[in-house]
Amino acid sequence: MIRRLFTTMTKKAKAQEFILKTPKGTKDWADKDMIIRESIFGKLSTLFQKHGGVTIDTPVFELREILTGKYGEDSKLIYNLEDQGGELTSLRYDLTVPFARFVACNNLSSIKRYHIAKVYRRDQPAMTKGRMREFYQCDFDIAGTFDLMVPDSEILNILCEGLDELEIKDYKVKLNHRKILDGIFQACGVPDEDVRKVSSAIDKLDKSPWEAVRKEILEKGQSEETADKIWTFVQHSGSIRQVIEILKKSGIDNATAQQGIQEMEVLADYVEAFDIQDRLSFDLSLARGLDYYTGLIYEAVTAASAPPKNASELKKEAKSEDEDASAYVGVGSIAAGGRYDNLVGMFSNNKSIPCVGISFGVERLFSIIKQRTDLSKLNSQHTDVYVMAFGGGDGWNGFLKERMQVANQLWKAGINAEFLYKAKANTRKQFDGAEKSGAKLAVILGKEEYPEGKVRVKKLGQGEENEGDLISVDEMVSFVKLQL
Amino acid sequence: MIRRLFTTMTKKAKAQEFILKTPKGTKDWADKDMIIRESIFGKLSTLFQKHGGVTIDTPVFELREILTGKYGEDSKLIYNLEDQGGELTSLRYDLTVPFARFVACNNLSSIKRYHIAKVYRRDQPAMTKGRMREFYQCDFDIAGTFDLMVPDSEILNILCEGLDELEIKDYKVKLNHRKILDGIFQACGVPDEDVRKVSSAIDKLDKSPWEAVRKEILEKGQSEETADKIWTFVQHSGSIRQVIEILKKSGIDNATAQQGIQEMEVLADYVEAFDIQDRLSFDLSLARGLDYYTGLIYEAVTAASAPPKNASELKKEAKSEDEDASAYVGVGSIAAGGRYDNLVGMFSNNKSIPCVGISFGVERLFSIIKQRTDLSKLNSQHTDVYVMAFGGGDGWNGFLKERMQVANQLWKAGINAEFLYKAKANTRKQFDGAEKSGAKLAVILGKEEYPEGKVRVKKLGQGEENEGDLISVDEMVSFVKLQL
């Protein structure tokens, strides 16, 4: 990141110092990064439309009370707007709560919607790993009352299709079910009011060893017996059918868990119909932080999600103010989601609309994709033709107006064209401009040729010898179109 | 707008009341409105790329000091983020200041960039006229040191091309030059420190009669003589060459104004090369509010920009809290911009980069375009195929897994497909789902036919008699592709 310290003079000649940069945890996007990111957006939009999705756009800030009580411990990361008189508002923390508010506001009974937009979290940024305070999410959600696990399995299919489409290698989709998890906790003796905090301790098992998590569970007021019982469950992962088998053999006698197990059995059938069972891992330690999930939950991870081997050393060395120690725990999940059947109901007195969805983490996917991309092959400009004039000597005016007229003819025909913004431009500067623009063709107005109604059309990047074709101005547009 | 008052129960059973809506001056975008808006974005992006533009993305908030002192009287409309510890930040007010900050930050000497994004102003919203607190701008700017008026005239050409492309009828592009305007004020006896406030009074001449504006000028401390002298200038408008003639005849003896007049003479030549002179009106009363303009300024207006005839009556009747009286002054300009040569320099000690740009007001263009659009012809879903199962009787399971498999085959082949999320779905409900999705084809799995490896492909919307073609499952994808 480029930072510069400036001293500007105000009207009263009082020195004002400031650092020229974007706010902490945010960045500018430009050039080749934009091409890569737009390509991710394009692929995911096409995927979402393929599954019947329609897009919506909600305001970047919501009434503060809409966001209150939806995010558990993470609520402290919500950005508030200043109270400048009027309503209290906050920047959106995700796209899910605004979606639920949208469904309730518009009294919808069903919708498949996608939304690609920025969300805001006042977290400690870890920019190099793709964790930012302002970042994009690409969400697809299905709202409506349907048969058990049918939209859920399609969402899992979309998750796999999306990662395949983006050519993410060796990813794994971890699954769990909130009802099974809650049932396990209940069966192990965790009081209802402690379930969410034990759950958030368990969620750390992907980064921390059991001993550390066990300690946290004890600190959160649970007995050693409860903790150890929990471990007999949460250590298991495998195919959906394998883990169902383990749960059944465990003889867990809890109605909530039983309901979750039944749902997972139905899911096992459907993911086989979609032929994605091999990408899935039923992992009883997956908990997910957000309060609003009520059923199936999932997150996709890759090798890049894991912490590097020397993470603890890097942690000690971390000093930069922009990158805290958590920069060294890997990028985390690249996509995640779940079922949330009660969220719309929190905004609506008369009815609740069940929902299930997936959110792709664009910045994390971007980091992976950029690493494997040959940047030299990307050009952020789309220019096809560069209009030039060649001449010289006394009375030569550089044909600026003539270049404007020719460029205008090309534009009117829908052809991407540029010219050098100088009246008298030498040949070298014009070729430099053409090269920078990435143009494939030059249209050249010669001092003698153009007054006779002719221009040269020359393919660029083929050496100086190639003089190009001499074409009448009337035929220029059709000739250029043929060449492109 | 839909508003509902809710009472939700918190954990402590304390009633919490809130209104279910988006914040004042913001709205959700969905359905057909999104199609229209995305089409505007698509057309303008294509246009900007045609002229060599590359796109960038900057954070939605900036360090507060970046925005300070750039917007004149309107600075009070800036949205601040709450001070939650750390940097002081504000939502961007436009895309121009962030662009200048970007150019300075990255030490660029030239760039043509476009940026389509939301900006924020704590103004009194007038939603029905397209004036919002959160709204989109589509900006194209050229930064760099080039020959006089060359990029300026291309920007005017882009403005006209954009409005033509969006099929906006009867628009007019008003032009003026800050140096001419400032020179006139100086020549009429306005002290330098009062120039900007007299300028902002003059800017109201499109909505208010001279008498009202004259009163404001007197209130701002100018003499009657000064006001009346100003009127001898600002009442003039016409072609660039006509108004240059008037200015020359006026014998105005002011170096700043002379420089502006010379630049306008150069411009007159170039806009003729681009053949857009007939869309332009040199209007000496155009002032534009923003502080940062230094040269040519312009705004495009249409019939819809003007206030309705009964504006003053409507004003008196205005009562709704969301719509203040200014709802009745027309949508205002649909695109505007100008030259700002000193803005980048405010962020950079060593050099200033001259810039010129145009901003299209999307919400205002949207209002005009939506009004003339046949909404019945738009479908926000992109579904092409609806997968159904027909059957019934004992042991009929509804072929849900089979429909999933077939839909998956279509998705894998890149075909947009949906099916009903019910295990046992009757024919009527499936056809209803297909109709709602806008699908062109149905792929039908018959109870007897499908187990024999065959499906029916039926064109939708052609009556019940048409039974469709019986195709083997292996040939389904290629057959469907042919039909679409």
PDB file of C-alpha atoms in Angstrom, chain B residues 383 385-392 396-404 418-439 441-447 458 460 464:
ATOM      1  CA  THR B 383     -34.634 -19.777 -16.861  1.00  0.00           C
ATOM      2  CA  VAL B 385     -35.925 -25.147 -19.179  1.00  0.00           C
ATOM      3  CA  TYR B 386     -38.324 -26.404 -16.504  1.00  0.00           C
ATOM      4  CA  VAL B 387     -37.894 -30.057 -15.568  1.00  0.00           C
ATOM      5  CA  MET B 388     -41.155 -31.838 -14.701  1.00  0.00           C
ATOM      6  CA  ALA B 389     -42.437 -35.311 -13.947  1.00  0.00           C
ATOM      7  CA  PHE B 390     -45.857 -36.625 -14.982  1.00  0.00           C
ATOM      8  CA  GLY B 391     -47.385 -39.686 -13.409  1.00  0.00           C
ATOM      9  CA  GLY B 392     -49.682 -40.731 -10.616  1.00  0.00           C
ATOM     10  CA  TRP B 396     -45.658 -43.113  -7.861  1.00  0.00           C
ATOM     11  CA  ASN B 397     -42.933 -41.252  -6.008  1.00  0.00           C
ATOM     12  CA  GLY B 398     -42.909 -38.090  -8.100  1.00  0.00           C
ATOM     13  CA  PHE B 399     -39.462 -38.723  -9.635  1.00  0.00           C
ATOM     14  CA  LEU B 400     -37.854 -36.018  -7.477  1.00  0.00           C
ATOM     15  CA  LYS B 401     -34.369 -37.560  -7.574  1.00  0.00           C
ATOM     16  CA  GLU B 402     -34.768 -38.208 -11.290  1.00  0.00           C
ATOM     17  CA  ARG B 403     -35.739 -34.576 -11.900  1.00  0.00           C
ATOM     18  CA  MET B 404     -32.641 -33.548  -9.907  1.00  0.00           C
ATOM     19  CA  GLU B 418     -35.298 -25.238 -12.659  1.00  0.00           C
ATOM     20  CA  PHE B 419     -37.682 -27.794 -11.178  1.00  0.00           C
ATOM     21  CA  LEU B 420     -40.367 -27.723  -8.485  1.00  0.00           C
ATOM     22  CA  TYR B 421     -38.956 -28.316  -4.978  1.00  0.00           C
ATOM     23  CA  LYS B 422     -41.643 -30.862  -4.082  1.00  0.00           C
ATOM     24  CA  ALA B 423     -41.413 -34.660  -4.107  1.00  0.00           C
ATOM     25  CA  LYS B 424     -44.998 -35.188  -5.265  1.00  0.00           C
ATOM     26  CA  ALA B 425     -45.993 -32.334  -7.497  1.00  0.00           C
ATOM     27  CA  ASN B 426     -49.122 -32.303  -9.605  1.00  0.00           C
ATOM     28  CA  THR B 427     -49.074 -31.276 -13.243  1.00  0.00           C
ATOM     29  CA  ARG B 428     -50.819 -27.948 -12.660  1.00  0.00           C
ATOM     30  CA  LYS B 429     -48.321 -26.788 -10.028  1.00  0.00           C
ATOM     31  CA  GLN B 430     -45.402 -27.729 -12.239  1.00  0.00           C
ATOM     32  CA  PHE B 431     -46.823 -25.781 -15.188  1.00  0.00           C
ATOM     33  CA  ASP B 432     -47.442 -22.817 -12.883  1.00  0.00           C
ATOM     34  CA  GLY B 433     -43.818 -22.990 -11.746  1.00  0.00           C
ATOM     35  CA  ALA B 434     -42.663 -23.168 -15.350  1.00  0.00           C
ATOM     36  CA  GLU B 435     -44.751 -20.158 -16.323  1.00  0.00           C
ATOM     37  CA  LYS B 436     -43.514 -18.092 -13.398  1.00  0.00           C
ATOM     38  CA  SER B 437     -39.908 -18.966 -14.285  1.00  0.00           C
ATOM     39  CA  GLY B 438     -40.377 -17.773 -17.867  1.00  0.00           C
ATOM     40  CA  ALA B 439     -38.951 -21.055 -19.205  1.00  0.00           C
ATOM     41  CA  LEU B 441     -39.074 -25.427 -22.784  1.00  0.00           C
ATOM     42  CA  ALA B 442     -40.270 -28.171 -20.472  1.00  0.00           C
ATOM     43  CA  VAL B 443     -38.351 -31.423 -20.135  1.00  0.00           C
ATOM     44  CA  ILE B 444     -40.950 -33.954 -18.967  1.00  0.00           C
ATOM     45  CA  LEU B 445     -40.150 -37.255 -17.237  1.00  0.00           C
ATOM     46  CA  GLY B 446     -43.115 -39.572 -17.852  1.00  0.00           C
ATOM     47  CA  LYS B 447     -43.845 -42.392 -15.395  1.00  0.00           C
ATOM     48  CA  LYS B 458     -42.119 -29.539 -25.068  1.00  0.00           C
ATOM     49  CA  LEU B 460     -44.133 -23.927 -23.530  1.00  0.00           C
ATOM     50  CA  GLU B 464     -52.039 -28.417 -24.070  1.00  0.00           C
TER      51      GLU B 464
END
